Amino acid sequence: METKEKGSYKAHVLVLPFPAQGHITPMLQFCKRLVSRGVKTTLVNSIYVSKSIHVDDLNSSINVEAISDGFDEGGWAQAESPEAYLTKFCAVGSRDLANLVKKLDDAGRPVDALVYDGFLPWALDVSKEFGLVGAVFFTQSCAVNNIYYHVHKGLLSLPLSDSTVSIPGLPPLEPWETPSFVYIYGSYPGFYHMVVNQFSNIDKADLVLFNNFYELEKETVDWMAKLWRVKTIGPTLPSMYLDKRLEDDRGYDINLFKPKSAMCMNWLNEKPRGSVVYVSFGSMAEIDAEQMEEVAWGLKESMFYFLWVVRASEEAKLPEKFTDDVSERGLIVTWSPQLEVLAHESVGCFVTHSGFNSVLEAISLGVPLVTMAQWTDQGTNAKYVEDVWGMGVRTRQDEKGIVRRRVLELCIREVMEGQKGKEIKENAIKWKNLAKEAVDEGGSSDKNIDEFVAELIRP
């Protein structure tokens, strides 16, 4: 159906993230880039997420719709297992997504393309049913997804042997440097099938989009480009932290947790340049009590100022009276405005779980890293941080799988004031500049987004 409204924009794109903070955030930012190019975008969340999110100041040009994942009252947590969640989401979500496409068409807002999260491959089948351009969006690194692809195709046999893992486009990897679902064979079977099944129908996708920039993983991108039409379109950070071309784009706008923004920023404003260690393990990682205690005392014994994000669900694991004991040097909050924190001049390094969003934010803002990988893709990301990008150090676990306080303390000291820290800081600035260049006008990611938009414009 063609209406006057259709003539006011170049194309209409549905964007469907997996319903988790680390997936919604980059895909929402991609929406903003599309809107700035005259493309109408509709972000599709699950009903449960739509009821749960904190919306700060969402760009009014981005439409928001909701479909059911089959668990409208509790989302992922309501399902009895990951397998049950994914199975029901596929059945219910496919139906609701198809109905949404029909509804928008009937309302005079026909859809031209569907950009869907790699964790939801069934969405491609819906796009093909309606003759839409179907583009898969990966929120994890090219390297990690290259490993999963090789597992899916049977090119990397599991369980792994003790020998070095060799995969085209990647440096040699020790088995423990692969994603945990690969290295620890049989762990989290629901998650394992989710990440491997991303490639079940990828050959039918019109485009394969990655939330990174070409220069960051060019060897892997070049190898993947032999298989699919790959485009790097990141880093998907708010524009004011990178190219500054979208003046109203200062935040992620949607949060599943409410940040303690004023408290964090006021505290940071009182600290000297480069003096603060920022610590966060993301929105999903659960740290056991023994590890939490080791982190706590490692931070205290480092003698640096620290800002530590401990989610409300994790606070009980802190050592007794620890918050009071460190009140002169440390601030502990349940959630932070992470981009604002990382961009603050008082922050000298970031102790992170190595989730790809956090790593990409640190790269884009030039913040050196101390990595404490927990599971999933994080061990591979940490490998790249230390050995490929040279902008941080990895902590090492003991035989119990615990990073001890002395190990963490020494890693923080190395980055903050050690000889190796100087080189790390230089590399961090280098990657920051390359990230900015990628999204600047004419940069690699900027061109790729323009090419994506050009393909959507129908005569």
PDB file of N, CA and C in Angstrom, residues 33-110:
ATOM      1  N   ARG A  33      21.369   5.328  13.213  1.00  0.00           N
ATOM      2  CA  ARG A  33      22.166   5.604  12.011  1.00  0.00           C
ATOM      3  C   ARG A  33      21.289   5.528  10.763  1.00  0.00           C
ATOM      4  N   LEU A  34      20.349   4.578  10.747  1.00  0.00           N
ATOM      5  CA  LEU A  34      19.449   4.457   9.599  1.00  0.00           C
ATOM      6  C   LEU A  34      18.523   5.660   9.516  1.00  0.00           C
ATOM      7  N   VAL A  35      17.969   6.081  10.657  1.00  0.00           N
ATOM      8  CA  VAL A  35      17.071   7.236  10.680  1.00  0.00           C
ATOM      9  C   VAL A  35      17.774   8.477  10.145  1.00  0.00           C
ATOM     10  N   SER A  36      19.048   8.638  10.503  1.00  0.00           N
ATOM     11  CA  SER A  36      19.797   9.817  10.048  1.00  0.00           C
ATOM     12  C   SER A  36      19.978   9.838   8.534  1.00  0.00           C
ATOM     13  N   ARG A  37      19.746   8.694   7.885  1.00  0.00           N
ATOM     14  CA  ARG A  37      19.872   8.592   6.433  1.00  0.00           C
ATOM     15  C   ARG A  37      18.503   8.555   5.744  1.00  0.00           C
ATOM     16  N   GLY A  38      17.462   8.931   6.470  1.00  0.00           N
ATOM     17  CA  GLY A  38      16.141   9.002   5.877  1.00  0.00           C
ATOM     18  C   GLY A  38      15.402   7.695   5.802  1.00  0.00           C
ATOM     19  N   VAL A  39      15.820   6.712   6.612  1.00  0.00           N
ATOM     20  CA  VAL A  39      15.162   5.402   6.632  1.00  0.00           C
ATOM     21  C   VAL A  39      14.244   5.320   7.841  1.00  0.00           C
ATOM     22  N   LYS A  40      13.023   4.902   7.631  1.00  0.00           N
ATOM     23  CA  LYS A  40      12.097   4.677   8.745  1.00  0.00           C
ATOM     24  C   LYS A  40      12.487   3.385   9.439  1.00  0.00           C
ATOM     25  N   THR A  41      12.572   3.396  10.759  1.00  0.00           N
ATOM     26  CA  THR A  41      12.935   2.180  11.494  1.00  0.00           C
ATOM     27  C   THR A  41      11.901   1.874  12.562  1.00  0.00           C
ATOM     28  N   THR A  42      11.672   0.600  12.755  1.00  0.00           N
ATOM     29  CA  THR A  42      10.798   0.123  13.821  1.00  0.00           C
ATOM     30  C   THR A  42      11.558  -0.920  14.625  1.00  0.00           C
ATOM     31  N   LEU A  43      11.814  -0.612  15.885  1.00  0.00           N
ATOM     32  CA  LEU A  43      12.503  -1.532  16.785  1.00  0.00           C
ATOM     33  C   LEU A  43      11.465  -2.458  17.408  1.00  0.00           C
ATOM     34  N   VAL A  44      11.705  -3.758  17.318  1.00  0.00           N
ATOM     35  CA  VAL A  44      10.738  -4.749  17.801  1.00  0.00           C
ATOM     36  C   VAL A  44      11.309  -5.456  19.025  1.00  0.00           C
ATOM     37  N   ASN A  45      10.703  -5.225  20.181  1.00  0.00           N
ATOM     38  CA  ASN A  45      11.105  -5.900  21.411  1.00  0.00           C
ATOM     39  C   ASN A  45      10.080  -6.953  21.792  1.00  0.00           C
ATOM     40  N   SER A  46      10.439  -7.795  22.741  1.00  0.00           N
ATOM     41  CA  SER A  46       9.453  -8.714  23.306  1.00  0.00           C
ATOM     42  C   SER A  46       8.506  -7.917  24.199  1.00  0.00           C
ATOM     43  N   ILE A  47       7.317  -8.448  24.418  1.00  0.00           N
ATOM     44  CA  ILE A  47       6.340  -7.772  25.276  1.00  0.00           C
ATOM     45  C   ILE A  47       6.902  -7.585  26.680  1.00  0.00           C
ATOM     46  N   TYR A  48       7.578  -8.613  27.210  1.00  0.00           N
ATOM     47  CA  TYR A  48       8.125  -8.513  28.558  1.00  0.00           C
ATOM     48  C   TYR A  48       9.174  -7.407  28.647  1.00  0.00           C
ATOM     49  N   VAL A  49      10.098  -7.355  27.678  1.00  0.00           N
ATOM     50  CA  VAL A  49      11.125  -6.311  27.699  1.00  0.00           C
ATOM     51  C   VAL A  49      10.486  -4.931  27.572  1.00  0.00           C
ATOM     52  N   SER A  50       9.486  -4.812  26.726  1.00  0.00           N
ATOM     53  CA  SER A  50       8.823  -3.512  26.539  1.00  0.00           C
ATOM     54  C   SER A  50       8.221  -3.005  27.834  1.00  0.00           C
ATOM     55  N   LYS A  51       7.770  -3.925  28.697  1.00  0.00           N
ATOM     56  CA  LYS A  51       7.190  -3.527  29.977  1.00  0.00           C
ATOM     57  C   LYS A  51       8.268  -3.246  31.030  1.00  0.00           C
ATOM     58  N   SER A  52       9.482  -3.731  30.802  1.00  0.00           N
ATOM     59  CA  SER A  52      10.517  -3.701  31.835  1.00  0.00           C
ATOM     60  C   SER A  52      11.542  -2.592  31.659  1.00  0.00           C
ATOM     61  N   ILE A  53      11.687  -2.064  30.455  1.00  0.00           N
ATOM     62  CA  ILE A  53      12.797  -1.159  30.173  1.00  0.00           C
ATOM     63  C   ILE A  53      12.576   0.234  30.748  1.00  0.00           C
ATOM     64  N   HIS A  54      13.695   0.902  31.035  1.00  0.00           N
ATOM     65  CA  HIS A  54      13.697   2.319  31.388  1.00  0.00           C
ATOM     66  C   HIS A  54      14.033   3.086  30.110  1.00  0.00           C
ATOM     67  N   VAL A  55      13.126   3.924  29.644  1.00  0.00           N
ATOM     68  CA  VAL A  55      13.358   4.710  28.434  1.00  0.00           C
ATOM     69  C   VAL A  55      13.762   6.108  28.849  1.00  0.00           C
ATOM     70  N   ASP A  56      14.981   6.530  28.467  1.00  0.00           N
ATOM     71  CA  ASP A  56      15.468   7.849  28.855  1.00  0.00           C
ATOM     72  C   ASP A  56      14.923   8.932  27.925  1.00  0.00           C
ATOM     73  N   ASP A  57      15.315   8.894  26.680  1.00  0.00           N
ATOM     74  CA  ASP A  57      14.858   9.913  25.732  1.00  0.00           C
ATOM     75  C   ASP A  57      14.964   9.329  24.333  1.00  0.00           C
ATOM     76  N   LEU A  58      14.163   8.307  24.056  1.00  0.00           N
ATOM     77  CA  LEU A  58      14.265   7.587  22.795  1.00  0.00           C
ATOM     78  C   LEU A  58      13.928   8.502  21.628  1.00  0.00           C
ATOM     79  N   ASN A  59      14.765   8.461  20.606  1.00  0.00           N
ATOM     80  CA  ASN A  59      14.551   9.235  19.395  1.00  0.00           C
ATOM     81  C   ASN A  59      13.124   9.024  18.894  1.00  0.00           C
ATOM     82  N   SER A  60      12.372  10.112  18.803  1.00  0.00           N
ATOM     83  CA  SER A  60      10.958  10.001  18.435  1.00  0.00           C
ATOM     84  C   SER A  60      10.770   9.492  17.015  1.00  0.00           C
ATOM     85  N   SER A  61      11.845   9.505  16.218  1.00  0.00           N
ATOM     86  CA  SER A  61      11.750   9.018  14.841  1.00  0.00           C
ATOM     87  C   SER A  61      11.808   7.495  14.760  1.00  0.00           C
ATOM     88  N   ILE A  62      12.169   6.858  15.871  1.00  0.00           N
ATOM     89  CA  ILE A  62      12.226   5.399  15.909  1.00  0.00           C
ATOM     90  C   ILE A  62      10.915   4.866  16.482  1.00  0.00           C
ATOM     91  N   ASN A  63      10.217   4.088  15.700  1.00  0.00           N
ATOM     92  CA  ASN A  63       8.996   3.464  16.177  1.00  0.00           C
ATOM     93  C   ASN A  63       9.347   2.242  17.021  1.00  0.00           C
ATOM     94  N   VAL A  64       8.508   1.915  17.964  1.00  0.00           N
ATOM     95  CA  VAL A  64       8.722   0.749  18.812  1.00  0.00           C
ATOM     96  C   VAL A  64       7.470  -0.125  18.777  1.00  0.00           C
ATOM     97  N   GLU A  65       7.648  -1.403  18.504  1.00  0.00           N
ATOM     98  CA  GLU A  65       6.566  -2.374  18.516  1.00  0.00           C
ATOM     99  C   GLU A  65       6.978  -3.543  19.406  1.00  0.00           C
ATOM    100  N   ALA A  66       6.018  -4.360  19.800  1.00  0.00           N
ATOM    101  CA  ALA A  66       6.308  -5.511  20.653  1.00  0.00           C
ATOM    102  C   ALA A  66       5.640  -6.755  20.087  1.00  0.00           C
ATOM    103  N   ILE A  67       6.349  -7.878  20.194  1.00  0.00           N
ATOM    104  CA  ILE A  67       5.782  -9.180  19.856  1.00  0.00           C
ATOM    105  C   ILE A  67       5.993 -10.100  21.050  1.00  0.00           C
ATOM    106  N   SER A  68       5.249 -11.166  21.097  1.00  0.00           N
ATOM    107  CA  SER A  68       5.365 -12.095  22.216  1.00  0.00           C
ATOM    108  C   SER A  68       6.520 -13.075  21.992  1.00  0.00           C
ATOM    109  N   ASP A  69       7.226 -13.381  23.084  1.00  0.00           N
ATOM    110  CA  ASP A  69       8.218 -14.463  23.054  1.00  0.00           C
ATOM    111  C   ASP A  69       7.642 -15.716  23.707  1.00  0.00           C
ATOM    112  N   GLY A  70       6.350 -15.636  24.064  1.00  0.00           N
ATOM    113  CA  GLY A  70       5.701 -16.756  24.736  1.00  0.00           C
ATOM    114  C   GLY A  70       5.788 -16.695  26.242  1.00  0.00           C
ATOM    115  N   PHE A  71       6.508 -15.691  26.759  1.00  0.00           N
ATOM    116  CA  PHE A  71       6.694 -15.554  28.205  1.00  0.00           C
ATOM    117  C   PHE A  71       6.527 -14.079  28.579  1.00  0.00           C
ATOM    118  N   ASP A  72       5.313 -13.581  28.414  1.00  0.00           N
ATOM    119  CA  ASP A  72       5.071 -12.144  28.528  1.00  0.00           C
ATOM    120  C   ASP A  72       5.184 -11.611  29.949  1.00  0.00           C
ATOM    121  N   GLU A  73       5.103 -12.470  30.958  1.00  0.00           N
ATOM    122  CA  GLU A  73       5.149 -12.000  32.348  1.00  0.00           C
ATOM    123  C   GLU A  73       6.551 -12.043  32.947  1.00  0.00           C
ATOM    124  N   GLY A  74       7.443 -12.844  32.355  1.00  0.00           N
ATOM    125  CA  GLY A  74       8.763 -12.966  32.977  1.00  0.00           C
ATOM    126  C   GLY A  74       9.915 -13.124  32.019  1.00  0.00           C
ATOM    127  N   GLY A  75       9.626 -13.199  30.712  1.00  0.00           N
ATOM    128  CA  GLY A  75      10.693 -13.324  29.732  1.00  0.00           C
ATOM    129  C   GLY A  75      11.525 -14.577  29.947  1.00  0.00           C
ATOM    130  N   TRP A  76      12.820 -14.454  29.710  1.00  0.00           N
ATOM    131  CA  TRP A  76      13.766 -15.569  29.822  1.00  0.00           C
ATOM    132  C   TRP A  76      13.650 -16.272  31.161  1.00  0.00           C
ATOM    133  N   ALA A  77      13.500 -15.503  32.247  1.00  0.00           N
ATOM    134  CA  ALA A  77      13.470 -16.084  33.589  1.00  0.00           C
ATOM    135  C   ALA A  77      12.220 -16.925  33.832  1.00  0.00           C
ATOM    136  N   GLN A  78      11.172 -16.694  33.062  1.00  0.00           N
ATOM    137  CA  GLN A  78       9.930 -17.431  33.247  1.00  0.00           C
ATOM    138  C   GLN A  78       9.999 -18.840  32.661  1.00  0.00           C
ATOM    139  N   ALA A  79      10.904 -19.029  31.682  1.00  0.00           N
ATOM    140  CA  ALA A  79      11.004 -20.331  31.008  1.00  0.00           C
ATOM    141  C   ALA A  79      11.728 -21.335  31.900  1.00  0.00           C
ATOM    142  N   GLU A  80      11.367 -22.622  31.765  1.00  0.00           N
ATOM    143  CA  GLU A  80      11.986 -23.649  32.603  1.00  0.00           C
ATOM    144  C   GLU A  80      13.412 -23.971  32.173  1.00  0.00           C
ATOM    145  N   SER A  81      13.773 -23.597  30.939  1.00  0.00           N
ATOM    146  CA  SER A  81      15.138 -23.843  30.456  1.00  0.00           C
ATOM    147  C   SER A  81      15.389 -22.959  29.242  1.00  0.00           C
ATOM    148  N   PRO A  82      16.671 -22.730  28.896  1.00  0.00           N
ATOM    149  CA  PRO A  82      16.958 -21.985  27.674  1.00  0.00           C
ATOM    150  C   PRO A  82      16.339 -22.624  26.436  1.00  0.00           C
ATOM    151  N   GLU A  83      16.380 -23.971  26.393  1.00  0.00           N
ATOM    152  CA  GLU A  83      15.801 -24.669  25.243  1.00  0.00           C
ATOM    153  C   GLU A  83      14.314 -24.381  25.119  1.00  0.00           C
ATOM    154  N   ALA A  84      13.610 -24.396  26.261  1.00  0.00           N
ATOM    155  CA  ALA A  84      12.172 -24.139  26.245  1.00  0.00           C
ATOM    156  C   ALA A  84      11.881 -22.716  25.787  1.00  0.00           C
ATOM    157  N   TYR A  85      12.703 -21.772  26.257  1.00  0.00           N
ATOM    158  CA  TYR A  85      12.502 -20.375  25.855  1.00  0.00           C
ATOM    159  C   TYR A  85      12.668 -20.211  24.346  1.00  0.00           C
ATOM    160  N   LEU A  86      13.755 -20.736  23.820  1.00  0.00           N
ATOM    161  CA  LEU A  86      14.044 -20.557  22.397  1.00  0.00           C
ATOM    162  C   LEU A  86      13.015 -21.254  21.514  1.00  0.00           C
ATOM    163  N   THR A  87      12.587 -22.435  21.929  1.00  0.00           N
ATOM    164  CA  THR A  87      11.592 -23.175  21.142  1.00  0.00           C
ATOM    165  C   THR A  87      10.270 -22.421  21.077  1.00  0.00           C
ATOM    166  N   LYS A  88       9.826 -21.902  22.217  1.00  0.00           N
ATOM    167  CA  LYS A  88       8.551 -21.191  22.250  1.00  0.00           C
ATOM    168  C   LYS A  88       8.652 -19.849  21.540  1.00  0.00           C
ATOM    169  N   PHE A  89       9.775 -19.165  21.712  1.00  0.00           N
ATOM    170  CA  PHE A  89       9.962 -17.878  21.031  1.00  0.00           C
ATOM    171  C   PHE A  89       9.915 -18.070  19.523  1.00  0.00           C
ATOM    172  N   CYS A  90      10.527 -19.140  19.042  1.00  0.00           N
ATOM    173  CA  CYS A  90      10.498 -19.424  17.602  1.00  0.00           C
ATOM    174  C   CYS A  90       9.053 -19.591  17.122  1.00  0.00           C
ATOM    175  N   ALA A  91       8.260 -20.379  17.844  1.00  0.00           N
ATOM    176  CA  ALA A  91       6.889 -20.653  17.421  1.00  0.00           C
ATOM    177  C   ALA A  91       6.001 -19.424  17.530  1.00  0.00           C
ATOM    178  N   VAL A  92       6.018 -18.793  18.704  1.00  0.00           N
ATOM    179  CA  VAL A  92       5.145 -17.645  18.948  1.00  0.00           C
ATOM    180  C   VAL A  92       5.667 -16.405  18.227  1.00  0.00           C
ATOM    181  N   GLY A  93       6.991 -16.203  18.277  1.00  0.00           N
ATOM    182  CA  GLY A  93       7.580 -15.022  17.660  1.00  0.00           C
ATOM    183  C   GLY A  93       7.404 -14.988  16.153  1.00  0.00           C
ATOM    184  N   SER A  94       7.549 -16.147  15.509  1.00  0.00           N
ATOM    185  CA  SER A  94       7.359 -16.200  14.049  1.00  0.00           C
ATOM    186  C   SER A  94       5.956 -15.744  13.673  1.00  0.00           C
ATOM    187  N   ARG A  95       4.980 -16.248  14.413  1.00  0.00           N
ATOM    188  CA  ARG A  95       3.592 -15.864  14.141  1.00  0.00           C
ATOM    189  C   ARG A  95       3.369 -14.371  14.368  1.00  0.00           C
ATOM    190  N   ASP A  96       3.847 -13.870  15.511  1.00  0.00           N
ATOM    191  CA  ASP A  96       3.610 -12.459  15.840  1.00  0.00           C
ATOM    192  C   ASP A  96       4.367 -11.517  14.907  1.00  0.00           C
ATOM    193  N   LEU A  97       5.578 -11.912  14.518  1.00  0.00           N
ATOM    194  CA  LEU A  97       6.360 -11.070  13.612  1.00  0.00           C
ATOM    195  C   LEU A  97       5.672 -10.978  12.251  1.00  0.00           C
ATOM    196  N   ALA A  98       5.167 -12.099  11.764  1.00  0.00           N
ATOM    197  CA  ALA A  98       4.437 -12.086  10.489  1.00  0.00           C
ATOM    198  C   ALA A  98       3.198 -11.203  10.590  1.00  0.00           C
ATOM    199  N   ASN A  99       2.482 -11.301  11.710  1.00  0.00           N
ATOM    200  CA  ASN A  99       1.298 -10.465  11.899  1.00  0.00           C
ATOM    201  C   ASN A  99       1.664  -8.985  11.957  1.00  0.00           C
ATOM    202  N   LEU A 100       2.826  -8.670  12.545  1.00  0.00           N
ATOM    203  CA  LEU A 100       3.276  -7.279  12.614  1.00  0.00           C
ATOM    204  C   LEU A 100       3.570  -6.733  11.221  1.00  0.00           C
ATOM    205  N   VAL A 101       4.238  -7.526  10.403  1.00  0.00           N
ATOM    206  CA  VAL A 101       4.525  -7.088   9.024  1.00  0.00           C
ATOM    207  C   VAL A 101       3.217  -6.790   8.287  1.00  0.00           C
ATOM    208  N   LYS A 102       2.234  -7.667   8.453  1.00  0.00           N
ATOM    209  CA  LYS A 102       0.927  -7.463   7.807  1.00  0.00           C
ATOM    210  C   LYS A 102       0.247  -6.201   8.341  1.00  0.00           C
ATOM    211  N   LYS A 103       0.318  -6.015   9.652  1.00  0.00           N
ATOM    212  CA  LYS A 103      -0.325  -4.843  10.274  1.00  0.00           C
ATOM    213  C   LYS A 103       0.280  -3.539   9.751  1.00  0.00           C
ATOM    214  N   LEU A 104       1.597  -3.497   9.659  1.00  0.00           N
ATOM    215  CA  LEU A 104       2.261  -2.289   9.171  1.00  0.00           C
ATOM    216  C   LEU A 104       1.925  -2.037   7.700  1.00  0.00           C
ATOM    217  N   ASP A 105       1.831  -3.094   6.932  1.00  0.00           N
ATOM    218  CA  ASP A 105       1.466  -2.953   5.523  1.00  0.00           C
ATOM    219  C   ASP A 105       0.049  -2.394   5.398  1.00  0.00           C
ATOM    220  N   ASP A 106      -0.866  -2.934   6.187  1.00  0.00           N
ATOM    221  CA  ASP A 106      -2.252  -2.467   6.153  1.00  0.00           C
ATOM    222  C   ASP A 106      -2.368  -1.015   6.608  1.00  0.00           C
ATOM    223  N   ALA A 107      -1.442  -0.587   7.483  1.00  0.00           N
ATOM    224  CA  ALA A 107      -1.478   0.785   7.997  1.00  0.00           C
ATOM    225  C   ALA A 107      -0.776   1.778   7.067  1.00  0.00           C
ATOM    226  N   GLY A 108      -0.341   1.295   5.908  1.00  0.00           N
ATOM    227  CA  GLY A 108       0.338   2.185   4.978  1.00  0.00           C
ATOM    228  C   GLY A 108       1.801   2.409   5.278  1.00  0.00           C
ATOM    229  N   ARG A 109       2.389   1.499   6.059  1.00  0.00           N
ATOM    230  CA  ARG A 109       3.818   1.589   6.394  1.00  0.00           C
ATOM    231  C   ARG A 109       4.509   0.283   6.009  1.00  0.00           C
ATOM    232  N   PRO A 110       4.489  -0.065   4.733  1.00  0.00           N
ATOM    233  CA  PRO A 110       5.042  -1.359   4.315  1.00  0.00           C
ATOM    234  C   PRO A 110       6.524  -1.474   4.660  1.00  0.00           C
TER     235      PRO A 110
END
